[in-house]
Tab-separated table of C-alpha atoms in Angstrom:
chain	number	residue	atom	x	y	z
A	3	MET	CA	222.394	143.230	201.453
A	4	ALA	CA	221.347	141.166	198.487
A	5	LEU	CA	222.309	137.584	200.545
A	6	ALA	CA	221.588	138.177	204.087
A	7	GLY	CA	220.531	135.271	205.539
A	8	ILE	CA	222.749	132.743	203.060
A	9	ARG	CA	225.286	130.960	205.507
A	10	VAL	CA	228.320	129.750	203.405
A	11	ILE	CA	231.053	127.396	204.548
A	12	GLU	CA	233.914	127.860	202.411
A	13	LEU	CA	236.953	125.404	202.571
A	14	ALA	CA	240.029	127.168	202.633
A	15	GLY	CA	241.964	127.369	199.814
A	16	LEU	CA	244.025	129.664	197.036
A	17	ALA	CA	242.928	132.341	194.882
A	18	PRO	CA	239.927	132.185	192.940
A	19	ALA	CA	237.605	130.080	195.838
A	20	PRO	CA	238.633	132.683	198.585
A	21	PHE	CA	237.440	135.741	195.795
A	22	CYS	CA	234.360	133.776	195.186
A	23	GLY	CA	233.788	133.777	199.025
A	24	MET	CA	234.587	137.373	199.063
A	25	ILE	CA	231.768	138.157	196.858
A	26	LEU	CA	229.068	136.148	198.418
A	27	SER	CA	230.384	137.704	202.081
A	28	ASP	CA	230.231	141.815	200.074
A	29	PHE	CA	227.271	140.851	199.382
A	30	GLY	CA	225.859	139.794	202.588
A	31	ALA	CA	226.173	136.374	202.810
A	32	SER	CA	227.532	134.719	206.278
A	33	VAL	CA	230.731	133.097	205.351
A	34	ILE	CA	233.053	130.819	207.490
A	35	ARG	CA	236.041	129.607	206.202
A	36	VAL	CA	237.087	126.511	207.335
A	37	ASP	CA	241.033	126.855	208.125
A	38	ARG	CA	243.323	123.728	209.028
A	39	THR	CA	244.096	123.682	212.875
A	40	LYS	CA	247.798	123.569	212.134
A	41	ALA	CA	248.151	126.081	209.535
A	42	ALA	CA	251.128	128.641	210.604
A	43	MET	CA	249.025	131.617	208.704
A	44	ALA	CA	246.401	132.507	206.739
A	45	VAL	CA	246.835	132.668	202.951
A	46	ASP	CA	243.470	134.161	201.659
A	47	THR	CA	244.067	137.443	201.051
A	48	GLN	CA	240.212	138.205	200.238
A	49	GLY	CA	239.080	136.983	203.694
A	50	ARG	CA	236.576	140.646	203.734
A	51	GLY	CA	233.705	139.998	205.957
A	52	LYS	CA	234.791	136.012	206.380
A	53	ARG	CA	234.843	134.274	210.037
A	54	SER	CA	237.738	131.447	210.584
A	55	MET	CA	237.187	128.288	212.336
A	56	ALA	CA	239.912	125.628	212.325
A	57	ILE	CA	238.832	122.379	211.884
A	58	ASN	CA	241.467	119.019	212.048
A	59	LEU	CA	239.788	117.491	208.886
A	60	LYS	CA	242.544	114.186	210.064
A	61	THR	CA	240.434	113.209	212.505
A	62	ALA	CA	236.738	111.575	212.307
A	63	ALA	CA	235.117	113.565	214.886
A	64	GLY	CA	236.476	116.844	212.890
A	65	VAL	CA	234.911	115.518	209.598
A	66	SER	CA	231.988	114.573	211.558
A	67	LEU	CA	231.933	118.295	212.551
A	68	LEU	CA	231.952	119.446	209.166
A	69	LYS	CA	228.969	117.764	207.973
A	70	LYS	CA	227.071	118.931	210.389
A	71	LEU	CA	228.107	122.518	209.943
A	72	CYS	CA	227.818	121.698	206.338
A	73	LEU	CA	223.776	120.544	206.724
A	74	GLN	CA	223.393	123.296	208.544
A	75	SER	CA	224.185	125.772	205.748
A	76	ASP	CA	222.942	126.840	202.003
A	77	VAL	CA	226.406	126.790	200.278
A	78	VAL	CA	229.638	124.495	200.358
A	79	LEU	CA	232.429	125.806	198.131
A	80	GLU	CA	235.266	123.545	198.316
A	81	PRO	CA	238.122	123.800	196.152
A	82	TYR	CA	240.018	120.268	195.979
A	83	ARG	CA	240.688	117.678	193.328
A	84	LYS	CA	238.503	115.518	192.283
A	85	GLY	CA	237.348	112.918	194.807
A	86	VAL	CA	238.982	114.759	197.866
A	87	MET	CA	235.697	115.463	199.438
A	88	GLU	CA	234.208	111.957	198.525
A	89	LYS	CA	237.493	110.250	200.617
A	90	LEU	CA	236.292	112.456	203.682
A	91	GLY	CA	232.496	110.966	203.507
A	92	LEU	CA	231.612	114.731	202.732
A	93	GLY	CA	230.989	114.646	198.698
A	94	PRO	CA	227.945	116.404	197.467
A	95	GLN	CA	225.699	112.798	197.061
A	96	GLU	CA	226.112	112.543	200.594
A	97	LEU	CA	225.342	115.669	201.864
A	98	LEU	CA	222.548	116.869	199.167
A	99	ARG	CA	221.309	113.339	200.700
A	100	GLU	CA	220.811	114.881	203.868
A	101	ASN	CA	219.917	118.404	203.011
A	102	PRO	CA	218.139	118.386	199.460
A	103	ARG	CA	218.397	122.254	199.909
A	104	LEU	CA	222.057	122.603	199.789
A	105	ILE	CA	223.931	124.157	196.756
A	106	TYR	CA	227.474	122.411	196.640
A	107	ALA	CA	229.771	124.621	194.928
A	108	ARG	CA	232.807	122.932	193.480
A	109	LEU	CA	235.642	125.367	191.814
A	110	THR	CA	238.414	123.506	190.091
A	111	GLY	CA	240.480	123.543	187.192
A	112	TYR	CA	239.199	121.038	184.573
A	113	GLY	CA	235.898	120.398	185.941
A	114	GLN	CA	234.549	117.125	187.380
A	115	ASN	CA	234.504	114.566	184.423
A	116	GLY	CA	236.920	114.248	181.495
A	117	PRO	CA	240.704	112.839	181.121
A	118	LEU	CA	242.237	115.992	182.919
A	119	SER	CA	239.611	115.932	185.650
A	120	LEU	CA	242.480	114.671	188.285
A	121	ALA	CA	245.041	116.647	186.771
A	122	ALA	CA	247.403	119.467	188.273
A	123	GLY	CA	247.382	123.326	186.764
A	124	HIS	CA	247.222	126.898	187.107
A	125	ASP	CA	245.746	129.785	185.428
A	126	ILE	CA	248.022	129.697	182.210
A	127	ASN	CA	247.165	126.105	181.633
A	128	TYR	CA	243.220	126.502	182.070
A	129	LEU	CA	243.980	129.817	179.978
A	130	ALA	CA	246.027	127.805	177.568
A	131	MET	CA	243.309	125.171	177.511
A	132	SER	CA	240.145	127.431	176.891
A	133	GLY	CA	241.890	128.868	173.540
A	134	LEU	CA	242.212	132.464	174.484
A	135	LEU	CA	245.847	132.465	175.690
A	136	SER	CA	246.880	131.600	171.908
A	137	ARG	CA	245.036	135.131	171.023
A	138	LEU	CA	246.770	136.916	173.783
A	139	GLY	CA	249.938	139.112	173.535
A	140	ARG	CA	251.439	141.135	170.236
A	141	SER	CA	251.976	140.132	166.323
A	142	ALA	CA	254.920	137.997	166.076
A	143	GLU	CA	255.588	137.661	169.906
A	144	LYS	CA	254.732	134.864	172.466
A	145	PRO	CA	251.831	134.992	174.041
A	146	TYR	CA	251.355	136.232	177.488
A	147	ALA	CA	248.753	136.170	180.284
A	148	PRO	CA	247.471	139.097	182.164
A	149	LEU	CA	248.629	138.081	185.390
A	150	ASN	CA	246.229	134.985	186.813
A	151	LEU	CA	243.466	137.303	186.224
A	152	ILE	CA	241.075	135.333	183.295
A	153	ALA	CA	240.793	131.847	184.456
A	154	ASP	CA	241.328	132.360	188.329
A	155	PHE	CA	239.300	135.391	189.039
A	156	ALA	CA	236.840	135.992	186.241
A	157	GLY	CA	236.760	132.231	184.665
A	158	GLY	CA	236.702	130.976	188.342
A	159	GLY	CA	235.837	132.681	191.742
A	160	LEU	CA	233.618	135.236	189.569
A	161	THR	CA	231.995	132.528	187.578
A	162	CYS	CA	231.285	130.137	190.188
A	163	ALA	CA	229.599	132.788	191.898
A	164	LEU	CA	227.410	133.361	189.383
A	165	GLY	CA	226.469	129.585	189.424
A	166	ILE	CA	226.031	129.977	193.377
A	167	VAL	CA	223.526	132.904	193.077
A	168	LEU	CA	221.498	131.084	190.309
A	169	ALA	CA	221.300	128.276	192.234
A	170	LEU	CA	220.209	129.735	195.301
A	171	LEU	CA	217.908	131.567	192.709
A	172	GLU	CA	216.524	128.262	191.408
A	173	ARG	CA	215.757	127.063	195.069
A	174	THR	CA	212.761	129.543	195.487
A	175	LYS	CA	211.187	127.896	192.881
A	176	SER	CA	211.501	124.146	193.170
A	177	GLY	CA	213.542	124.083	197.053
A	178	LYS	CA	215.844	121.872	195.845
A	179	GLY	CA	219.600	122.488	195.699
A	180	GLN	CA	221.849	121.271	193.474
A	181	ILE	CA	225.485	121.036	192.559
A	182	VAL	CA	227.739	123.772	190.713
A	183	ASP	CA	230.533	122.581	188.674
A	184	ALA	CA	233.067	125.191	187.758
A	185	SER	CA	235.565	124.723	186.019
A	186	MET	CA	238.026	127.346	185.160
A	187	VAL	CA	238.876	126.286	181.664
A	188	GLU	CA	234.950	126.725	180.608
A	189	GLY	CA	234.659	129.885	182.814
A	190	ALA	CA	237.749	131.342	180.983
A	191	ALA	CA	236.816	130.311	177.925
A	192	TYR	CA	233.211	131.571	178.380
A	193	VAL	CA	234.768	134.916	179.581
A	194	GLY	CA	236.055	135.320	176.071
A	195	SER	CA	232.913	134.508	174.307
A	196	PHE	CA	233.202	138.007	172.596
A	197	VAL	CA	236.738	136.862	170.993
A	198	TRP	CA	235.190	133.696	169.851
A	199	LYS	CA	231.985	135.007	168.121
A	200	SER	CA	233.553	137.799	166.651
A	201	ARG	CA	235.892	135.303	164.407
A	202	ARG	CA	233.453	135.264	161.841
A	203	ILE	CA	233.585	139.137	161.350
A	204	GLY	CA	237.358	139.372	160.702
A	205	MET	CA	238.233	141.054	164.336
A	206	TRP	CA	240.466	138.726	165.585
A	207	PRO	CA	242.442	136.843	162.758
A	208	ASN	CA	244.781	134.086	162.875
A	209	PRO	CA	248.097	134.544	163.414
A	210	ARG	CA	247.476	137.574	166.102
A	211	VAL	CA	247.947	141.118	164.186
A	212	PRO	CA	247.120	144.250	166.253
A	213	SER	CA	244.110	145.112	168.433
A	214	SER	CA	241.801	146.566	166.013
A	215	HIS	CA	239.702	148.507	168.482
A	216	ASN	CA	240.774	151.385	166.732
A	217	PHE	CA	237.867	153.402	166.644
A	218	THR	CA	238.401	156.917	167.808
A	219	ARG	CA	240.956	157.868	165.229
A	220	SER	CA	239.611	161.331	164.074
A	221	TYR	CA	239.445	162.814	167.982
A	222	LEU	CA	243.124	160.800	168.207
A	223	ARG	CA	244.283	163.033	165.073
A	224	VAL	CA	242.957	166.215	166.315
A	225	CYS	CA	244.125	166.155	169.923
A	226	LEU	CA	247.733	164.958	168.481
A	227	GLU	CA	247.787	167.719	166.178
A	228	LEU	CA	248.074	165.383	163.316
A	229	ASP	CA	247.204	165.836	159.300
A	230	ASN	CA	244.980	162.884	158.181
A	231	ALA	CA	247.592	163.055	155.533
A	232	GLU	CA	250.604	161.581	157.847
A	233	LEU	CA	249.001	158.771	158.812
A	234	PRO	CA	248.451	155.346	156.829
A	235	ASN	CA	244.989	153.191	155.991
A	236	GLN	CA	243.511	152.712	159.695
A	237	MET	CA	242.566	149.305	158.614
A	238	SER	CA	245.570	148.141	156.854
A	239	PHE	CA	246.673	145.741	159.526
A	240	ASP	CA	250.270	146.414	157.798
A	241	ASP	CA	250.337	149.847	158.312
A	242	TRP	CA	249.507	149.350	161.905
A	243	PRO	CA	253.672	149.242	163.212
A	244	GLU	CA	253.741	152.705	161.371
A	245	VAL	CA	250.500	154.087	163.168
A	246	ARG	CA	252.094	153.222	166.705
A	247	ARG	CA	255.397	154.322	165.714
A	248	ILE	CA	253.637	157.867	164.709
A	249	PHE	CA	251.971	157.886	168.233
A	250	THR	CA	254.255	156.760	170.158
A	251	GLU	CA	256.789	159.558	169.461
A	252	ARG	CA	253.998	162.250	169.309
A	253	PHE	CA	252.743	160.581	173.248
A	254	ALA	CA	256.265	160.905	174.381
A	255	SER	CA	256.690	164.891	173.508
A	256	LYS	CA	254.785	165.821	176.620
A	257	THR	CA	253.851	164.490	180.412
A	258	GLN	CA	250.863	162.346	181.382
A	259	ALA	CA	249.451	165.248	183.130
A	260	GLU	CA	249.504	167.284	180.029
A	261	TRP	CA	247.781	164.846	178.029
A	262	THR	CA	245.183	164.468	180.359
A	263	ARG	CA	244.357	167.811	180.497
A	264	ILE	CA	244.259	167.803	176.840
A	265	PHE	CA	242.005	164.638	176.023
A	266	ASP	CA	239.924	165.929	179.234
A	267	GLY	CA	236.153	166.349	178.058
A	268	THR	CA	236.721	164.611	174.631
A	269	ASP	CA	235.297	161.241	173.594
A	270	ALA	CA	238.868	159.872	171.732
A	271	CYS	CA	238.622	157.088	174.986
A	272	VAL	CA	241.971	158.035	176.088
A	273	THR	CA	242.923	157.875	180.038
A	274	PRO	CA	245.949	157.977	182.482
A	275	VAL	CA	247.253	154.406	183.199
A	276	LEU	CA	246.994	154.814	187.111
A	277	SER	CA	248.744	153.236	189.460
A	278	PHE	CA	247.231	151.398	192.783
A	279	GLU	CA	248.616	154.564	194.489
A	280	GLU	CA	246.661	157.027	192.605
A	281	VAL	CA	243.042	155.070	191.368
A	282	GLY	CA	241.352	156.191	194.967
A	283	SER	CA	242.157	159.604	194.185
A	284	HIS	CA	240.664	160.098	190.858
A	285	PRO	CA	237.684	162.187	190.940
A	286	HIS	CA	235.425	159.826	188.919
A	287	ASN	CA	236.426	156.864	191.317
A	288	GLN	CA	236.058	159.256	194.500
A	289	GLN	CA	232.432	160.101	193.640
A	290	ARG	CA	231.400	157.297	193.218
A	291	GLY	CA	233.168	155.229	196.042
A	292	SER	CA	235.366	152.763	193.640
A	293	PHE	CA	237.957	152.037	196.314
A	294	ILE	CA	237.602	151.503	200.007
A	295	LYS	CA	239.671	151.476	203.041
A	296	ASP	CA	239.727	149.380	205.900
A	297	LEU	CA	239.819	150.294	209.305
A	298	SER	CA	244.189	149.833	208.970
A	299	GLY	CA	244.311	152.029	206.081
A	300	GLU	CA	244.690	149.427	203.139
A	301	GLU	CA	243.055	150.218	200.340
A	302	SER	CA	241.166	147.597	198.049
A	303	PRO	CA	238.293	148.120	195.392
A	304	SER	CA	234.799	148.284	196.163
A	305	PRO	CA	232.358	145.195	195.414
A	306	ALA	CA	230.762	145.698	192.289
A	307	PRO	CA	228.035	146.077	190.762
A	308	VAL	CA	226.101	148.344	192.549
A	309	LEU	CA	223.042	147.759	193.280
A	310	ASP	CA	220.444	150.499	194.346
A	311	ARG	CA	218.165	149.160	197.204
A	312	THR	CA	220.649	146.500	198.347
A	313	PRO	CA	223.993	147.696	198.164
A	314	ALA	CA	227.113	145.771	199.599
A	315	GLU	CA	228.294	146.954	202.749
A	316	PRO	CA	231.991	145.585	202.669
A	317	CYS	CA	233.320	145.127	206.060
A	318	LEU	CA	235.977	147.039	206.676
A	319	LYS	CA	237.779	145.219	209.855
A	320	PRO	CA	240.831	143.190	208.757
A	321	ASP	CA	241.057	139.622	207.239
A	322	PRO	CA	239.986	136.954	209.925
A	323	MET	CA	243.124	134.781	211.593
A	324	ILE	CA	243.331	131.358	211.382
A	325	GLY	CA	240.539	129.999	213.846
A	326	GLU	CA	239.687	133.209	215.058
A	327	HIS	CA	235.878	132.964	215.496
A	328	THR	CA	235.864	128.701	215.977
A	329	VAL	CA	234.153	129.405	219.372
A	330	GLU	CA	231.782	131.784	217.686
A	331	VAL	CA	230.753	129.951	215.348
A	332	LEU	CA	229.914	126.530	217.078
A	333	GLU	CA	227.666	128.596	219.645
A	334	GLU	CA	226.275	129.594	216.710
A	335	TYR	CA	225.673	126.345	214.685
A	336	GLY	CA	224.162	125.068	218.483
A	337	ILE	CA	227.332	123.436	219.979
A	338	THR	CA	227.225	123.320	223.584
A	339	ALA	CA	229.796	125.092	225.550
A	340	VAL	CA	230.947	121.927	227.308
A	341	GLN	CA	231.185	120.479	223.421
A	342	ILE	CA	233.199	122.978	222.328
A	343	GLU	CA	235.619	122.460	225.613
A	344	GLN	CA	236.013	118.862	224.590
A	345	LEU	CA	236.676	119.429	220.720
A	346	LEU	CA	239.623	122.112	221.943
A	347	ALA	CA	240.764	119.673	224.195
A	348	ALA	CA	240.999	116.952	221.776
A	349	GLY	CA	242.330	119.168	219.106
A	350	ILE	CA	239.278	118.813	216.794
A	351	VAL	CA	239.220	122.356	216.605
A	352	ALA	CA	241.519	125.274	216.966
A	353	SER	CA	240.943	128.972	218.507
A	354	HIS	CA	242.702	131.483	218.210
A	355	ALA	CA	241.154	133.451	220.591
A	356	THR	CA	242.047	130.537	222.866
A	357	LYS	CA	245.993	130.129	221.826
A	358	THR	CA	246.408	133.816	222.736
A	359	LYS	CA	244.625	133.520	226.452
A	360	LEU	CA	247.488	131.334	227.122
């Protein structure tokens, strides 16, 4: 796979950082998620293909061990607030000094500098700061966010993964690593570049009006059996509520299956709104393998995009339990069996396998 041979240390976090780690894992990187030893259960639902080891970072020995792992890896991915890793002595300056080839990715809401760099926040806060939230929602209604997809995942995890891959590519030329400062505010705003840069041609007027993506009127009119004289002017914003009313009444006259058959083969840009339970059985998705099932039968999206020579080969095993691979990872990084036993006995690391045996 494209990222085969790349070692990644991912500090366990929520939502965007685990997604970033899963992307890297899906495309071949060896991703080791570092969990807390006292955590009752993993909250990472995006652990596909990762391995988990549990380290007690409240001990000097635990911090020293993590440092050793980082110095033997290609990428460190950390989701903490600014300053947390520095307090541990594991900041980018320290690690890059000893491993100049290291890619140190920092995924936060507001970035590593600026007045808000230490502030807490959630997806909706970052979305608000990006300007995009003000443009989301129906006219005359309050703005609303599309789940936490834009800032956390598109502007956060996905953008951070892009930054890591760019840094890895640049390293092939310079031989040097660098810091990736992934701000979810800036990532969300960047994802919304089309909205920003289309304002000058009047596509996104302020205040908000219904979306102007009404490019398929002629196909809709024919398939809905509407006379052109019945419909107001397409580009008259004031008339769009009446157009919506007419379309709503007509669509309500048939079932989803009936409309799907009517529009099939046209270019009217009409598709059924499929549930999670339905998407995998749609013929198009089936042919492309757009969704996969793991060994437990749980369905989820396949990695994207599709590379023709070195496609992703997502792991179908269940997501790792906390500390499931602690011993395996330590052995891989050169820790002896005697040292591993000492680390386990002292509570510096925890192994799920060891606990199971006990």
